[in-house]
Short mmCIF file of C-alpha atoms and ligand atoms in Angstrom, two decimals:
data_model
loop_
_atom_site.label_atom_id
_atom_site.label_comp_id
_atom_site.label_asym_id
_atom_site.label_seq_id
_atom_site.Cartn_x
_atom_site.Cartn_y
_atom_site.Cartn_z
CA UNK H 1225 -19.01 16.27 11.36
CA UNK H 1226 -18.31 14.40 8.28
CA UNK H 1227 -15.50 12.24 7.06
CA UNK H 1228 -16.00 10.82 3.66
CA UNK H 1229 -13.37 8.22 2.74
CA UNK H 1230 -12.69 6.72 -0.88
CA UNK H 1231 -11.40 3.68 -1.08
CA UNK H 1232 -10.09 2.00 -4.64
CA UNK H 1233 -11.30 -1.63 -4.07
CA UNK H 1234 -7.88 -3.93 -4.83
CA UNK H 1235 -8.22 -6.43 -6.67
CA UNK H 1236 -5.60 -9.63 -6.42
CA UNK H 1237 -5.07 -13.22 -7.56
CA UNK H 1238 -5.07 -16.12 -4.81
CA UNK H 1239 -2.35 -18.47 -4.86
CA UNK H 1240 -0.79 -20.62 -1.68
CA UNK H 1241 -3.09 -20.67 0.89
CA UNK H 1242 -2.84 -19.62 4.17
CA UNK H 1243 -2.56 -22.95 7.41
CA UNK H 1244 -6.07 -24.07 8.52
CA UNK H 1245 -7.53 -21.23 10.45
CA UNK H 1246 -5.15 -18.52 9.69
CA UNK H 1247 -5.33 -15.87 7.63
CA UNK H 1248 -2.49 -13.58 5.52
CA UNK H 1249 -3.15 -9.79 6.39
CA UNK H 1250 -1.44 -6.70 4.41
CA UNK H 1251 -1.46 -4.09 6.99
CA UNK H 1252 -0.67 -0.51 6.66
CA UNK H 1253 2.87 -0.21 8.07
CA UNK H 1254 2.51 3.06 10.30
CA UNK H 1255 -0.88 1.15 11.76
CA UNK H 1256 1.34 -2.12 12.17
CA UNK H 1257 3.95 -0.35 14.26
CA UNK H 1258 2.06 1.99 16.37
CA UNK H 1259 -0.60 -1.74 17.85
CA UNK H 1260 2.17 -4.44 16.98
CA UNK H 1261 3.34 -4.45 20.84
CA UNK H 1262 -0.56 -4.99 21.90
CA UNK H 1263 -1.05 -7.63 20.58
CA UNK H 1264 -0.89 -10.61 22.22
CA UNK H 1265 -0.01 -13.00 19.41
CA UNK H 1266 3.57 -10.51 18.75
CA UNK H 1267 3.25 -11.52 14.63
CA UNK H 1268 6.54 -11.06 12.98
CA UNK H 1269 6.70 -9.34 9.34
CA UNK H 1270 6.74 -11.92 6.69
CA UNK H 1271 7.53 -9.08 4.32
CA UNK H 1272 7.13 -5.00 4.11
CA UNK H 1273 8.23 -1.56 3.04
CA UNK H 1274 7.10 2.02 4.26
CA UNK H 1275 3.53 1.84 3.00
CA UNK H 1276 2.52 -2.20 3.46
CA UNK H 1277 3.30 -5.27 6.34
CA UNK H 1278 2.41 -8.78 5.28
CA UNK H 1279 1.97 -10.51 8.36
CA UNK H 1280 0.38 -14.36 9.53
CA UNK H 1281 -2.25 -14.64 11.99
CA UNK H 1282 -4.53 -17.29 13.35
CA UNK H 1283 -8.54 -15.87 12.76
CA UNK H 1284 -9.19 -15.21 16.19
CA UNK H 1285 -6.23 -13.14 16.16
CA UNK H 1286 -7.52 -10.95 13.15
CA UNK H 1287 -10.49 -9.74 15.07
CA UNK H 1288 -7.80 -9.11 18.00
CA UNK H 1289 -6.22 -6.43 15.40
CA UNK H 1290 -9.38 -5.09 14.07
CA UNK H 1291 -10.23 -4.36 17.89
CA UNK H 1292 -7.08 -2.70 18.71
CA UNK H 1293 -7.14 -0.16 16.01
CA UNK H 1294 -10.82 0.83 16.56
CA UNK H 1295 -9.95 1.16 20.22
CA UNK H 1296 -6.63 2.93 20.16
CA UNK H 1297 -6.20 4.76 16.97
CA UNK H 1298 -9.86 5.52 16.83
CA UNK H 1299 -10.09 4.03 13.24
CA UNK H 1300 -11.87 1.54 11.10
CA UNK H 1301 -10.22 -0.49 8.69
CA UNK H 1302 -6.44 -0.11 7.85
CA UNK H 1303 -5.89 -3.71 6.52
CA UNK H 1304 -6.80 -6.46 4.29
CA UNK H 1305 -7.29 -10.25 5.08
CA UNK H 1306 -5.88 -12.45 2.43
CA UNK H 1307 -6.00 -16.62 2.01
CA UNK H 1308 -2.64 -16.75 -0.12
CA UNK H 1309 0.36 -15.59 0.69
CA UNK H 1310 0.71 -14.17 -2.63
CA UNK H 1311 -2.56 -12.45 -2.93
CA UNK H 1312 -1.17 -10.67 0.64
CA UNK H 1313 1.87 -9.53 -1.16
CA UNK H 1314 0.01 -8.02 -3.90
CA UNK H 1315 -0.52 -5.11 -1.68
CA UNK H 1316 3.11 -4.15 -1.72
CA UNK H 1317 3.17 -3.28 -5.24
CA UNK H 1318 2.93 0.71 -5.98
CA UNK H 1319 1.40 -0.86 -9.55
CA UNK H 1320 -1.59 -1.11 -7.31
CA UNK H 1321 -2.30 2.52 -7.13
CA UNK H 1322 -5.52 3.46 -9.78
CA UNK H 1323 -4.72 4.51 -12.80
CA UNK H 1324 -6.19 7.74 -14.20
CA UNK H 1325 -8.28 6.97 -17.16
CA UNK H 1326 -7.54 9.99 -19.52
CA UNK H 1327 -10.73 9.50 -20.89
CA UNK H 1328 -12.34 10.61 -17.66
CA UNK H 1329 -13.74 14.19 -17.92
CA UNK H 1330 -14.30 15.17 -14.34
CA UNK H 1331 -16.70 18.58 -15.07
CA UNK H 1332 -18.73 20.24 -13.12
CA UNK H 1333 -21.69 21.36 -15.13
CA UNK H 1334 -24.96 19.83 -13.49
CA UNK H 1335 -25.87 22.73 -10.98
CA UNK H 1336 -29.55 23.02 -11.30
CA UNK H 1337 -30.21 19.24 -11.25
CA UNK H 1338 -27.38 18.50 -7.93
CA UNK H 1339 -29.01 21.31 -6.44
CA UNK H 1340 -32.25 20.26 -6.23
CA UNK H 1341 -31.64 16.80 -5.01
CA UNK H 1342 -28.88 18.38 -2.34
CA UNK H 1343 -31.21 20.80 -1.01
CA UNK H 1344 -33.95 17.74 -0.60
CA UNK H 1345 -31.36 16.26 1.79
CA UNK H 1346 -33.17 15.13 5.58
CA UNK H 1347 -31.10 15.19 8.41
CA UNK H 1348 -34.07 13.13 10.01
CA UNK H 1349 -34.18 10.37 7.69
CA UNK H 1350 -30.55 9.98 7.72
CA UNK H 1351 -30.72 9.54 11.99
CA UNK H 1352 -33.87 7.10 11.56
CA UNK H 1353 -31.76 5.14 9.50
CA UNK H 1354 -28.93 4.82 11.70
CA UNK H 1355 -31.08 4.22 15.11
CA UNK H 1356 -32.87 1.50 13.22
CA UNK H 1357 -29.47 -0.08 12.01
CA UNK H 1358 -28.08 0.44 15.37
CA UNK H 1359 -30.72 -1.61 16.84
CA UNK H 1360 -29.70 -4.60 15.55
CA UNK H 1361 -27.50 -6.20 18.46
CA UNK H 1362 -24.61 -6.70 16.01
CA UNK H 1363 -24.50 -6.52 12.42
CA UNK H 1364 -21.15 -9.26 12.76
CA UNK H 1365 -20.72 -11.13 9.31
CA UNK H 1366 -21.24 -14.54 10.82
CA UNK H 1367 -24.45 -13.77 13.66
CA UNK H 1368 -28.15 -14.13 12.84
CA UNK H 1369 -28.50 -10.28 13.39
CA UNK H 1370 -25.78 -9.44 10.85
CA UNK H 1371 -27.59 -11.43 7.94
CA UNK H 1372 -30.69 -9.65 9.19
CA UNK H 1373 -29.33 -6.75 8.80
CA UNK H 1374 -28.16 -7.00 5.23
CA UNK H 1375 -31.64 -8.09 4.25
CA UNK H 1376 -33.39 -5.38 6.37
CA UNK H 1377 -30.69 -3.01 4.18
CA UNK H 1378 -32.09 -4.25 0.88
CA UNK H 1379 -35.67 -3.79 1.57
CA UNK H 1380 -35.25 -0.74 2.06
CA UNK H 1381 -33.55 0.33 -0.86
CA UNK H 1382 -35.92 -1.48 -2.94
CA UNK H 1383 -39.10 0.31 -1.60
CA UNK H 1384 -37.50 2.96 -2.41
CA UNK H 1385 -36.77 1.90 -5.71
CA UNK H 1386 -40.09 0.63 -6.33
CA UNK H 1387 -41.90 2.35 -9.16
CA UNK H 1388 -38.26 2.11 -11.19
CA UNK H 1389 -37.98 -0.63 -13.58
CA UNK H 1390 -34.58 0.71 -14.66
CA UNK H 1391 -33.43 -0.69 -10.95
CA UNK H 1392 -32.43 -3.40 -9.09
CA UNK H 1393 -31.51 -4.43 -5.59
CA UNK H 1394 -29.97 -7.78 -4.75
CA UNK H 1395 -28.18 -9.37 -2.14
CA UNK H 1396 -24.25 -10.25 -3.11
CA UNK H 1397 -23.86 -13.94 -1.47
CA UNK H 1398 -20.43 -14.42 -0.11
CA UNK H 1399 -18.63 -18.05 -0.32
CA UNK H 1400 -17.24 -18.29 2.97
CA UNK H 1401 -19.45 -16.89 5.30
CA UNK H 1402 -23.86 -15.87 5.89
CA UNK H 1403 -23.68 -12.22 5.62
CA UNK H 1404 -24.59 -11.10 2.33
CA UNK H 1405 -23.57 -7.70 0.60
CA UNK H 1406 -26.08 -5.62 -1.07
CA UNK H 1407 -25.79 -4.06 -4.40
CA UNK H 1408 -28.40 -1.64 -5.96
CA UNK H 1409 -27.87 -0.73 -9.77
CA UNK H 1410 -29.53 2.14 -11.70
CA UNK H 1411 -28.62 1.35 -15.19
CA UNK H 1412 -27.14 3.88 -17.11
CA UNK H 1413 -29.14 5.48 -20.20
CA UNK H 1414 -26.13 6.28 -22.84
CA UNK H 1415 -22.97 4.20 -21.07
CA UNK H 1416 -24.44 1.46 -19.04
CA UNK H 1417 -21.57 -0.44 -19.32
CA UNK H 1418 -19.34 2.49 -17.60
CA UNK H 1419 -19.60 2.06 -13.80
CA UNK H 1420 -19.62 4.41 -10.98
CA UNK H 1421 -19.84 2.75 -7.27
CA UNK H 1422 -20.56 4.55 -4.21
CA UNK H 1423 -20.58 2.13 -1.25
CA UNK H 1424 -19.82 1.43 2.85
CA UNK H 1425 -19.73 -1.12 4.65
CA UNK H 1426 -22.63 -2.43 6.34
CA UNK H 1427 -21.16 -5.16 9.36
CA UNK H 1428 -20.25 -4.15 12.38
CA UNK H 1429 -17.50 -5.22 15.05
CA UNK H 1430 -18.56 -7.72 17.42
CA UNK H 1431 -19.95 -11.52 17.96
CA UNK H 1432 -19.64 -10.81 21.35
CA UNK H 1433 -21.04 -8.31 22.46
CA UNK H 1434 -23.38 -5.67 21.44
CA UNK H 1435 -22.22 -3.66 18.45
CA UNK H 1436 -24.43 -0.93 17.05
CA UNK H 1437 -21.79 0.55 15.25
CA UNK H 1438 -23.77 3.65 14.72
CA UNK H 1439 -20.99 5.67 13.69
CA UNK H 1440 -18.94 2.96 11.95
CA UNK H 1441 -20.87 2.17 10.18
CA UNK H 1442 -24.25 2.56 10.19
CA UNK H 1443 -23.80 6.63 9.59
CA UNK H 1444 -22.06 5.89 6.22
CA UNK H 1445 -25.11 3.10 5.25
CA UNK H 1446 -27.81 5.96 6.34
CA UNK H 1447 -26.01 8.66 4.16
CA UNK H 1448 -26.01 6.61 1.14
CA UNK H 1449 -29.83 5.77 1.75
CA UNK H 1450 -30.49 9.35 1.98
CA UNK H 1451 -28.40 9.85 -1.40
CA UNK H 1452 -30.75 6.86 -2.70
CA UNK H 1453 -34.28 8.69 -1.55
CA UNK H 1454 -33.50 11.86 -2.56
CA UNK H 1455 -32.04 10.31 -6.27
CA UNK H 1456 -35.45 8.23 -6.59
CA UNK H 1457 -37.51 11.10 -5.47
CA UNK H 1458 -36.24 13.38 -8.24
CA UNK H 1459 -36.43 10.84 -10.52
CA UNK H 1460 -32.79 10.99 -11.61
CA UNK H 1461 -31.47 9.07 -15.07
CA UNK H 1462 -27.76 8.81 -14.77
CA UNK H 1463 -25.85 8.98 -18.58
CA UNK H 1464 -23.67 5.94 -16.89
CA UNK H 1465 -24.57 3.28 -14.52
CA UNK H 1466 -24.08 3.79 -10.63
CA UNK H 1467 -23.89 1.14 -8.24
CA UNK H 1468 -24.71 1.71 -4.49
CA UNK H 1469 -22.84 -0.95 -2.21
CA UNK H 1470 -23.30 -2.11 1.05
CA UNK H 1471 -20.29 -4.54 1.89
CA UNK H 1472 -20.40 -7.79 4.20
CA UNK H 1473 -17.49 -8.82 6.67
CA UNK H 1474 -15.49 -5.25 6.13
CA UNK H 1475 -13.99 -5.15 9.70
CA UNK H 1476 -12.43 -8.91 9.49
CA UNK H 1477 -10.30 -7.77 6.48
CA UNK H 1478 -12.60 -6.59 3.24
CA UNK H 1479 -14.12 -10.08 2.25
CA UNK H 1480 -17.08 -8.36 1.06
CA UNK H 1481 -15.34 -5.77 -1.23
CA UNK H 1482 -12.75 -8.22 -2.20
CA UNK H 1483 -14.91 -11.01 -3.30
CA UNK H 1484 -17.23 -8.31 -5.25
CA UNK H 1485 -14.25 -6.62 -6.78
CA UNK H 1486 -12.81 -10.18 -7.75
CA UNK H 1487 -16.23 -10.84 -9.75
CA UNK H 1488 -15.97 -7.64 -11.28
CA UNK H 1489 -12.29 -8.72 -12.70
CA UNK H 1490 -13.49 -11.77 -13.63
CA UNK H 1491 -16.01 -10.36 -16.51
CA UNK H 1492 -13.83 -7.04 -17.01
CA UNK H 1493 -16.78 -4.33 -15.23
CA UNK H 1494 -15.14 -1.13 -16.59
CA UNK H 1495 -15.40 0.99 -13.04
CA UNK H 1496 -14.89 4.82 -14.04
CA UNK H 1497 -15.33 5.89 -10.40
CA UNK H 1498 -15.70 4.42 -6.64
CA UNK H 1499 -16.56 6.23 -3.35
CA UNK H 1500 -16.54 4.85 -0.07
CA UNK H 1501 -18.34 6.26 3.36
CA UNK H 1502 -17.62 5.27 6.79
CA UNK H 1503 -17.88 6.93 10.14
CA UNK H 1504 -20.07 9.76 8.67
CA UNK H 1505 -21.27 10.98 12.06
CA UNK H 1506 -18.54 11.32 14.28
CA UNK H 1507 -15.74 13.34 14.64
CA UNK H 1508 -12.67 11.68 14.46
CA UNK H 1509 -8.98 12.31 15.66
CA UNK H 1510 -8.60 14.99 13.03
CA UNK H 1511 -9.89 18.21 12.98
CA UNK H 1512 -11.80 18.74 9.92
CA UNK H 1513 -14.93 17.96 8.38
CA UNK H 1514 -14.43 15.62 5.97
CA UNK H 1515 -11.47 13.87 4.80
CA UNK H 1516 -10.31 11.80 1.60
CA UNK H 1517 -8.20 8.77 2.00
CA UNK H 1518 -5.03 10.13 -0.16
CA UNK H 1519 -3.25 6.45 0.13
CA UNK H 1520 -4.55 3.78 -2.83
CA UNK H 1521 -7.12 6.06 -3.94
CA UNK H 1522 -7.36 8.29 -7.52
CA UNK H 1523 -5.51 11.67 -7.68
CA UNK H 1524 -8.16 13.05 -9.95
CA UNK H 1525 -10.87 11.40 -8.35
CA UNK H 1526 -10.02 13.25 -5.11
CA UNK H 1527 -9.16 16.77 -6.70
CA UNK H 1528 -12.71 16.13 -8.35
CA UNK H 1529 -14.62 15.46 -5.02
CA UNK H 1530 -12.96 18.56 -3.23
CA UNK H 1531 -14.14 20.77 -5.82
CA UNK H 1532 -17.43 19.03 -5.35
CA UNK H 1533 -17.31 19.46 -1.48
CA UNK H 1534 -16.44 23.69 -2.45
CA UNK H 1535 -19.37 23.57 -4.92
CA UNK H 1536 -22.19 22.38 -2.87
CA UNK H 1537 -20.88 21.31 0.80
CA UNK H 1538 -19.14 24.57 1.37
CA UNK H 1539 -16.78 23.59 4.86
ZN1 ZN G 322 -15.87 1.34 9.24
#
């Protein structure tokens, strides 16, 4: 069972901040009202319409929320955390949706060489990925097992990026917190400055506890690693330059995505294209095989990865 989510990565200014150990959060409205009488903290709406909820909460709270929804709806994500209350608010603009780029050509012409590297596809490296990411006792953005993990993450991409000088692997550093983000970059040989990112987040839930998060989202880290192997194996020279992500701190509100898509603002990265994978392995509450986030997300983008899905997943 697959689900394959995309996710545009939103992109917002910071102004007032948020009281000492509180955060802003802009919460999907349907998720708000269906956990908003669990929680213990009862937050009122600062502001909202059908699609967004800007709401206050104190930090402990946050991971209160993040809880709830994974527990009751069955779901990761569904919100953003935000220091200004302004940045929050951004999220209730429809101005936020992606634009389509007219200049994007979404063809599909490259049969021979996806069909190689498709077929090449190993169920078994995907699982050893995902038992070895699962063994860390939590990948949480603040323990000593979550920066582990995010280094353990990068090694392995780079071994298997080792006899290409035409890539990198770093580690992202975040401001606020130890858990790093990792970005690998295959430059692109006729539009390297053209950007395509294909990412998933690589924390999991819990300080706490034990969190493997095998499923969410270890499953969506192991898929892309697959993706990675079987690219480096075939030796594959992408026209543009792709970007495989691995984000920090995504289940306390997207500080990994948002502080990497905030950089990208800052020196004008021209993105042509993001994908984003989590909870690859397990069915969910839906009955189908894979499914595309329709909310925040590009149209043609999505049209474009269904008539991939036809072409060479076939469910
Ligand atoms: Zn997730």
């Amino acid at each position: 069972m697959k689900k394959i989510i995309t996710a545009s990565l939103l992109l917002s200014t910071l102004s007032a901040s948020a009281a000492p150990g509180s955060k802003f959060l802009s919460i999907n409205s349907q998720i708000f009202e269906k956990i908003k009488h669990q929680l213990d903290s009862k937050p009122q709406s600062i502001s909202s319409n059908d699609k967004v909820t800007v709401i206050e909460l104190k930090d402990s709270q946050v991971e209160e929320v993040s809880a709830i929804i994974h527990k009751r709806l069955n779901r990761c994500g569904g919100f953003m955390a935000h220091e200004s209350l302004l940045e929050a608010q951004e999220g209730l603009k429809q101005s936020i949706q992606t634009p389509v780029d007219p200049s994007i050509e979404y063809t599909i012409n490259q049969q021979e060489t996806v069909q190689a590297m498709v077929s090449d596809i190993k169920e078994e490296n995907i699982r050893e990925m995902i038992t070895n990411l699962s063994n860390f006792e939590t990948r949480y953005y603040t323990s000593k097992t979550g920066v582990e993990s995010s280094i353990y993450i990068q090694k392995t991409w780079a071994k298997l990026a080792k006899h290409r000088s035409d890539v990198k692997v770093e580690l992202f550093q975040h401001k606020g917190f130890p858990q790093a983000s990792i970005i690998m970059t295959i430059l692109g040989s006729e539009k390297p400055d053209e950007i395509i990112i294909l990412g998933g987040h690589a924390d999991s839930i819990s300080d706490e506890h034990m969190a493997p998060g095998a499923d969410d989202n270890a499953s969506g880290i192991a898929s892309i690693t697959e993706v990675i192997r079987s690219l480096m194996d075939h030796d594959f020279r992408p026209k543009r330059t792709i970007k495989f992500m691995g984000y920090a701190a995504e289940e306390v509100g997207l500080f990994g995505s948002q502080e990497i898509a905030r950089s990208f603002r800052k020196v004008q990265s021209k993105v042509v294209g993001v994908m984003q994978l989590d909870m690859t392995l397990f069915k969910g509450t839906v009955d189908k095989d894979i499914v595309l986030i329709s909310d925040y997300t590009n149209k043609e983008q999505n049209k474009f990865l269904g008539r991939l899905i036809d072409e060479y997943v076939k469910v």
